[in-house]
Coordinates of N, CA and C in Angstrom, one line a residue:
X1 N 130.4 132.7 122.0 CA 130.9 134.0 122.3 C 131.9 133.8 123.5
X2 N 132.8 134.2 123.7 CA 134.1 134.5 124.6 C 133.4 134.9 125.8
X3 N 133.7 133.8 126.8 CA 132.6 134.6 128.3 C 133.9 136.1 128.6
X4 N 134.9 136.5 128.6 CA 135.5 137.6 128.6 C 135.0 139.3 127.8
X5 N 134.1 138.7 126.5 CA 133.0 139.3 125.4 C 132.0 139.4 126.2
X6 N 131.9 139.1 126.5 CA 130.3 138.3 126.9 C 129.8 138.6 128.4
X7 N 130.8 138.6 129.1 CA 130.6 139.0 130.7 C 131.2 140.4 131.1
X8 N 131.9 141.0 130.4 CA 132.6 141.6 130.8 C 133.2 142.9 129.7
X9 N 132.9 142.8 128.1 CA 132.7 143.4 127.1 C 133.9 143.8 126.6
X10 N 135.3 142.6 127.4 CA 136.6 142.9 126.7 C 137.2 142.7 125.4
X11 N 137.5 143.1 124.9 CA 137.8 142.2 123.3 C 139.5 142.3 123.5
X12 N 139.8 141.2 122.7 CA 141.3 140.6 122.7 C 141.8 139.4 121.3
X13 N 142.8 139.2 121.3 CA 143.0 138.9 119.8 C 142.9 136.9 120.5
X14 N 142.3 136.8 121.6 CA 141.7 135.5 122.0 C 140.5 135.2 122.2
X15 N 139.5 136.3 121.6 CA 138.1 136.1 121.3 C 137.9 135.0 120.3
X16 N 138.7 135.4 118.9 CA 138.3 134.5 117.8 C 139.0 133.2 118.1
X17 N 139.6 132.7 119.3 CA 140.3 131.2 119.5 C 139.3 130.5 119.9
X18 N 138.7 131.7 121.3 CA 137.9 131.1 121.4 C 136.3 130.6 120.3
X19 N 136.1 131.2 119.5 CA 135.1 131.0 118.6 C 135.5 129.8 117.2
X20 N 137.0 130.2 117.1 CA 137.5 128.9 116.9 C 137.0 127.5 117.5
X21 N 137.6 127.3 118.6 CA 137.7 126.1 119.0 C 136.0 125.3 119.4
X22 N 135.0 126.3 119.4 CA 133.8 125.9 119.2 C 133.4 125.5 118.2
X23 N 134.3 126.5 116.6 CA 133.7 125.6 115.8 C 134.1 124.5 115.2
X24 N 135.7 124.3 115.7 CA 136.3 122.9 115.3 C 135.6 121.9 116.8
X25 N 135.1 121.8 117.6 CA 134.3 120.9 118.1 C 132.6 121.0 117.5
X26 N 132.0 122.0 116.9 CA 130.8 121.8 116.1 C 131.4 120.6 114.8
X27 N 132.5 121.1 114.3 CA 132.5 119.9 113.1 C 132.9 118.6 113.4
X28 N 133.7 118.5 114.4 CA 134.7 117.1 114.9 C 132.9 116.3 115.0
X29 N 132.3 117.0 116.0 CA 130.8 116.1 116.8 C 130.1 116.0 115.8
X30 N 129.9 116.7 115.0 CA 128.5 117.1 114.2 C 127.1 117.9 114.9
X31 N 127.7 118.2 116.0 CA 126.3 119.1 117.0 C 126.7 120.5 117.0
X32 N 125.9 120.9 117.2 CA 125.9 122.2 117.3 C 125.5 122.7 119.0
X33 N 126.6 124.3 118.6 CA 126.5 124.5 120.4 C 125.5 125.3 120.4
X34 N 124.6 124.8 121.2 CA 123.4 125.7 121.0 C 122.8 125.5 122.4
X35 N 121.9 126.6 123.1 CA 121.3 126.2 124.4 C 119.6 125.8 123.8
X36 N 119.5 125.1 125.0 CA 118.0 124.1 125.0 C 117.1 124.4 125.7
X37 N 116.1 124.8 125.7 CA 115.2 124.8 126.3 C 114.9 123.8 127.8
X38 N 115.3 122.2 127.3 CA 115.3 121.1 128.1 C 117.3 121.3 129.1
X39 N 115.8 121.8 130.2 CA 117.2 121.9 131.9 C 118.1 120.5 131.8
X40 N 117.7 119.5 131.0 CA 118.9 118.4 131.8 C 119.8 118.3 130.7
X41 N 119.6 119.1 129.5 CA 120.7 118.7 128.2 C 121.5 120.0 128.5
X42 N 122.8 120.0 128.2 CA 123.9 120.4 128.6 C 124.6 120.9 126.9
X43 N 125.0 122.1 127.3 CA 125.6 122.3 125.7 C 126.9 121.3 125.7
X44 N 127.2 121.9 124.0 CA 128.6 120.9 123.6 C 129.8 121.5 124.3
X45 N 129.9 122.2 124.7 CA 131.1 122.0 125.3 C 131.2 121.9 126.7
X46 N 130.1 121.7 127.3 CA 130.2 121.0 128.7 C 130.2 119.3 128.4
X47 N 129.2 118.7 127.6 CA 129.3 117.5 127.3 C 130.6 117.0 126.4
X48 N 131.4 117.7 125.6 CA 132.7 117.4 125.4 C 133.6 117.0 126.4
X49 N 133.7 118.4 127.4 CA 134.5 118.5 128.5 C 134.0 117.1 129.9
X50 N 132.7 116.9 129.6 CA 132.2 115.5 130.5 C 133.1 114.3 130.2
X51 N 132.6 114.3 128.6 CA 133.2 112.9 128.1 C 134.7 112.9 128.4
X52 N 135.5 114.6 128.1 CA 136.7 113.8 128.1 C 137.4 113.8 129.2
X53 N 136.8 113.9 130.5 CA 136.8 113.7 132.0 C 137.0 112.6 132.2
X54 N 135.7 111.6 131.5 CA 135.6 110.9 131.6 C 136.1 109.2 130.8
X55 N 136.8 110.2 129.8 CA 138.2 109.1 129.1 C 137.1 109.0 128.1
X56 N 135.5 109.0 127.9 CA 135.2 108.5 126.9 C 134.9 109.4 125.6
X57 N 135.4 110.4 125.2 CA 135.6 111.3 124.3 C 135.2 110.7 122.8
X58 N 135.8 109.9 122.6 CA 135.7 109.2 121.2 C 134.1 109.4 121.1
X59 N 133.3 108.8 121.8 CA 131.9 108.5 121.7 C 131.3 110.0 121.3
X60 N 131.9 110.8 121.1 CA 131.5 112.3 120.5 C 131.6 112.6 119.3
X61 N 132.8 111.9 118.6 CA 133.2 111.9 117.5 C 132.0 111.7 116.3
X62 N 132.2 112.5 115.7 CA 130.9 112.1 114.3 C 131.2 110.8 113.5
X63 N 130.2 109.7 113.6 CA 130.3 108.4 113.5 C 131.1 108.1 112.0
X64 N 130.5 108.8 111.4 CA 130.8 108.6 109.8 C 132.3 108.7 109.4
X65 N 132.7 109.4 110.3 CA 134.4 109.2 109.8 C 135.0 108.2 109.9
X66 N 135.7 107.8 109.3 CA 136.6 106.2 109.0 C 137.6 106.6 110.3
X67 N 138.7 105.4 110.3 CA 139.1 105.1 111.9 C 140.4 105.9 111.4
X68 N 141.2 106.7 110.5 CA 142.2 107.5 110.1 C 141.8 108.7 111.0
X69 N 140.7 109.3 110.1 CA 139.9 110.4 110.1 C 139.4 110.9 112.2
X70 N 139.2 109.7 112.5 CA 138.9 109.8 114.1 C 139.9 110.0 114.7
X71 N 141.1 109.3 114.5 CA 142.2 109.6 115.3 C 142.9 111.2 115.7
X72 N 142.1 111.8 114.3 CA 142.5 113.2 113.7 C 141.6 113.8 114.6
X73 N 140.5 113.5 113.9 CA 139.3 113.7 115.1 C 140.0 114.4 117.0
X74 N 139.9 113.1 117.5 CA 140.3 112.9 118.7 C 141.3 114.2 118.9
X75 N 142.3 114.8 118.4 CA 143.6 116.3 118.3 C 143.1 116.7 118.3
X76 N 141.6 116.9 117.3 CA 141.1 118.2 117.1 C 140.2 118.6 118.2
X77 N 139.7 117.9 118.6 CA 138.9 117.8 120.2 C 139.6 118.4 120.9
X78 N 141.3 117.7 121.3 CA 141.9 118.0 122.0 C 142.4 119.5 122.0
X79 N 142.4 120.0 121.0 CA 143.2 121.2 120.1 C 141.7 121.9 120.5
X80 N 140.6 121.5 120.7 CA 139.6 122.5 120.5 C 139.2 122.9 121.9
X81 N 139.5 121.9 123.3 CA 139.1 122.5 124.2 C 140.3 123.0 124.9
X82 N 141.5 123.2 124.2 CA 142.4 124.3 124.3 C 141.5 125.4 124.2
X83 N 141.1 125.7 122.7 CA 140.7 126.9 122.7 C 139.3 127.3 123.2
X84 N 139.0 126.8 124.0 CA 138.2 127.6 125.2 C 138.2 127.4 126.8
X85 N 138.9 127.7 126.8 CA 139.4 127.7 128.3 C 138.8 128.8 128.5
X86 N 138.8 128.7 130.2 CA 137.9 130.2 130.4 C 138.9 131.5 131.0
X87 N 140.1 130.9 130.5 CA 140.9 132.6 130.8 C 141.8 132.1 129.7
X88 N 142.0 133.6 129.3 CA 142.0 134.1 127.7 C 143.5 133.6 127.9
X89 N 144.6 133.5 128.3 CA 146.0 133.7 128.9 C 145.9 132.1 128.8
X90 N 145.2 131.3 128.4 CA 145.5 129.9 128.8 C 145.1 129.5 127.0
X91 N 144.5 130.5 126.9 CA 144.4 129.6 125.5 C 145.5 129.8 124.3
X92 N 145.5 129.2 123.8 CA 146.9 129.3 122.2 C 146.4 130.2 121.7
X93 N 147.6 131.0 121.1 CA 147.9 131.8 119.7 C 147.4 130.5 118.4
X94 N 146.8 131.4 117.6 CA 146.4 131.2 116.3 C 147.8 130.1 115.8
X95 N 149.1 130.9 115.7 CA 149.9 130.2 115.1 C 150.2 128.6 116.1
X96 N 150.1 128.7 117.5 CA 150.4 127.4 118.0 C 148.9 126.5 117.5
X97 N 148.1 126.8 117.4 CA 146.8 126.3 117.0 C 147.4 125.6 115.9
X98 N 147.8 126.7 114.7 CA 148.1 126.1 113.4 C 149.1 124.8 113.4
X99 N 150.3 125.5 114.1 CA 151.4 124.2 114.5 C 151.0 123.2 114.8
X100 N 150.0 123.1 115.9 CA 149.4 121.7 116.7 C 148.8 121.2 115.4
X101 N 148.0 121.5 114.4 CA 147.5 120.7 113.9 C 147.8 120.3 112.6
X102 N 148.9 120.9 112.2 CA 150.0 120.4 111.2 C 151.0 119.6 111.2
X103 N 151.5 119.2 112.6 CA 152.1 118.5 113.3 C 151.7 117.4 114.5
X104 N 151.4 116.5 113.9 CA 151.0 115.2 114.6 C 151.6 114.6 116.1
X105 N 153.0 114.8 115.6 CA 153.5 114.6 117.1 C 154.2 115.6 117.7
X106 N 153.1 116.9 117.8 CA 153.5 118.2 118.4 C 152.4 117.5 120.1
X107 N 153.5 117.6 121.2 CA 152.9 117.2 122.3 C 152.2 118.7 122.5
X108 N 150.7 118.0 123.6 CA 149.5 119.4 123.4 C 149.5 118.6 125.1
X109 N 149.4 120.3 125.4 CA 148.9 120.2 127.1 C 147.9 119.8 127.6
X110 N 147.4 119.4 128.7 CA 146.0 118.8 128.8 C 144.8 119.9 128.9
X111 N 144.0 120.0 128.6 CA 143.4 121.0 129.1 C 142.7 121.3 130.2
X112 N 142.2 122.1 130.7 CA 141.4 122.8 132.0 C 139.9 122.6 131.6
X113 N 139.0 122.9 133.0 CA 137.9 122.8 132.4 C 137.4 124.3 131.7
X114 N 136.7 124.0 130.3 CA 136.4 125.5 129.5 C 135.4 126.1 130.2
X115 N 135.6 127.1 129.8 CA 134.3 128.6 129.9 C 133.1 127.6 129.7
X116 N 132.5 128.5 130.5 CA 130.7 128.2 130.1 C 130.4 126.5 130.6
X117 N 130.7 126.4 131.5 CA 131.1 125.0 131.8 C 129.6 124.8 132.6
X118 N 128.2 123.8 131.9 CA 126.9 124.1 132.4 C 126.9 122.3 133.1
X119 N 125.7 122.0 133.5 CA 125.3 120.3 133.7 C 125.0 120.5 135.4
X120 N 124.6 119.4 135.4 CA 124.5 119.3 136.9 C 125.3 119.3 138.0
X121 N 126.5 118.6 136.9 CA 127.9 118.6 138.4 C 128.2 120.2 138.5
X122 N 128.5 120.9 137.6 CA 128.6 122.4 138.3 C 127.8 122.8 139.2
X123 N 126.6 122.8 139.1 CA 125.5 123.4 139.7 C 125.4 123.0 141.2
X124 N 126.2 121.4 141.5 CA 126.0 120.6 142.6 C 127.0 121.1 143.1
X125 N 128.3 121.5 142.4 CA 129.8 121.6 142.9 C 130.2 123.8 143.3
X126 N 129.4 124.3 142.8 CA 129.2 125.2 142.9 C 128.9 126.0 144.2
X127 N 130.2 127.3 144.8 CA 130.2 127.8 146.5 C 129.5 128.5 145.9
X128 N 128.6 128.9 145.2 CA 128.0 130.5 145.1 C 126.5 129.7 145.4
X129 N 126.2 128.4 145.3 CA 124.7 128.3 145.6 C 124.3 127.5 146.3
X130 N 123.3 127.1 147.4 CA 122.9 125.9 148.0 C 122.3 124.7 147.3
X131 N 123.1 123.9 147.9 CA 122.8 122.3 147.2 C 121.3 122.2 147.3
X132 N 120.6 122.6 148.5 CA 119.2 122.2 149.0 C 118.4 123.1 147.6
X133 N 118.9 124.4 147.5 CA 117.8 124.9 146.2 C 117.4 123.9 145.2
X134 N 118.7 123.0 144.6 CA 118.7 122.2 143.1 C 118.0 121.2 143.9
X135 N 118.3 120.5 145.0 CA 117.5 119.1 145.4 C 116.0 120.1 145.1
X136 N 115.6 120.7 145.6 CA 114.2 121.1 146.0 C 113.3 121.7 144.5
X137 N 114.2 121.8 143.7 CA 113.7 121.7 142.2 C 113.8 123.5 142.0
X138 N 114.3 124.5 142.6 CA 113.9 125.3 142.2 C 115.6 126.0 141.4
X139 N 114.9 126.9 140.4 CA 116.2 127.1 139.2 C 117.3 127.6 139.6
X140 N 118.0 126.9 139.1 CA 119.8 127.7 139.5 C 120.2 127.8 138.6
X141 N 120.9 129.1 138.3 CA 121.6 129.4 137.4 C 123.5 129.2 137.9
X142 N 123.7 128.4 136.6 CA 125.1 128.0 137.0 C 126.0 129.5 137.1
X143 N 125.9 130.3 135.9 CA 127.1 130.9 136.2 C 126.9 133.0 136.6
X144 N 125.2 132.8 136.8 CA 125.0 133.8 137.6 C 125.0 135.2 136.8
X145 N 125.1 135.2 135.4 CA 124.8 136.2 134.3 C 124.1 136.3 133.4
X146 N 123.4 137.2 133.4 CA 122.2 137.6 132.4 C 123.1 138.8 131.3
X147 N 122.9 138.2 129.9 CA 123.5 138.8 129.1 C 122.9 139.2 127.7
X148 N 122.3 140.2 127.8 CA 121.0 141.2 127.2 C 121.8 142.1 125.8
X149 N 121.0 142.0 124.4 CA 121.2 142.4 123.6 C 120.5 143.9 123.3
X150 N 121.4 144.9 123.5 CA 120.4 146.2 123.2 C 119.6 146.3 121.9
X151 N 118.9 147.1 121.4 CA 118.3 146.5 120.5 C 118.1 148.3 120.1
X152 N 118.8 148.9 119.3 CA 118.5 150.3 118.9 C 116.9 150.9 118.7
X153 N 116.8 152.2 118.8 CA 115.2 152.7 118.6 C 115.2 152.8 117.4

């Protein structure tokens, strides 16, 4: 869900990019974005955004694809954490989406870090909380919202 949906209850014709580009990184990986019960696993699109920090992105890629298919892969990644950025103004129109990925040597901007951005390094790098809470084991919430489904009578 669009943290802009989701925090804040705006709708905009950049909600479904963003829902897009989660689910072209659910198929690129083969994982699904789902939260965990276990504090140290990190959803897919913070671990996307880790790997491709950290140059090693490929290692996300769903193994089974032949070395054509990965390279394809690798756009679509790139093309996918376009669409979730965490301000709506930064992400592509549907149609440059489409362009980028019909076009191979359509140059693609780098991306920012996306919405919903969880793991430890936020929580450590984060002004809104004390480092000494996380050393001392007690819970931090990275991005500080509770976001409740009403549920009709």
């Amino acid at each position: 869900m669009a943290p802009e949906y989701a925090i804040h209850g705006r709708v905009s014709p950049k909600i479904d990019i963003f829902s897009f580009g989660v689910l072209v990184l659910e198929i690129v990986t083969r994982r699904r974005n789902s939260s965990s019960d276990d504090r140290d696993e990190v959803n897919l699109i913070s671990d996307v955004w880790n790997c491709w920090t950290k140059g090693t992105v490929s290692q996300m890629i769903d193994r089974s694809l032949d070395e054509h298919a990965r390279s394809q892969a690798l756009r679509c990644i790139h093309i996918g954490l376009m669409c979730v950025q965490s301000d709506p103004d930064d992400r592509p129109y549907i149609s440059s989406v489409i362009f980028m990925l019909t076009r191979d040597n359509t140059e693609i901007q780098a991306p920012a870090q996306p919405a919903f951005f969880f793991g430890r390094e936020a929580a450590l790098t984060s002004p809104a909380y004390d480092r000494s809470d996380f050393i001392l084991g007690q819970d931090v919430s990275v991005n500080a919202v509770t976001i409740t489904e009403p549920y009709p009578r």
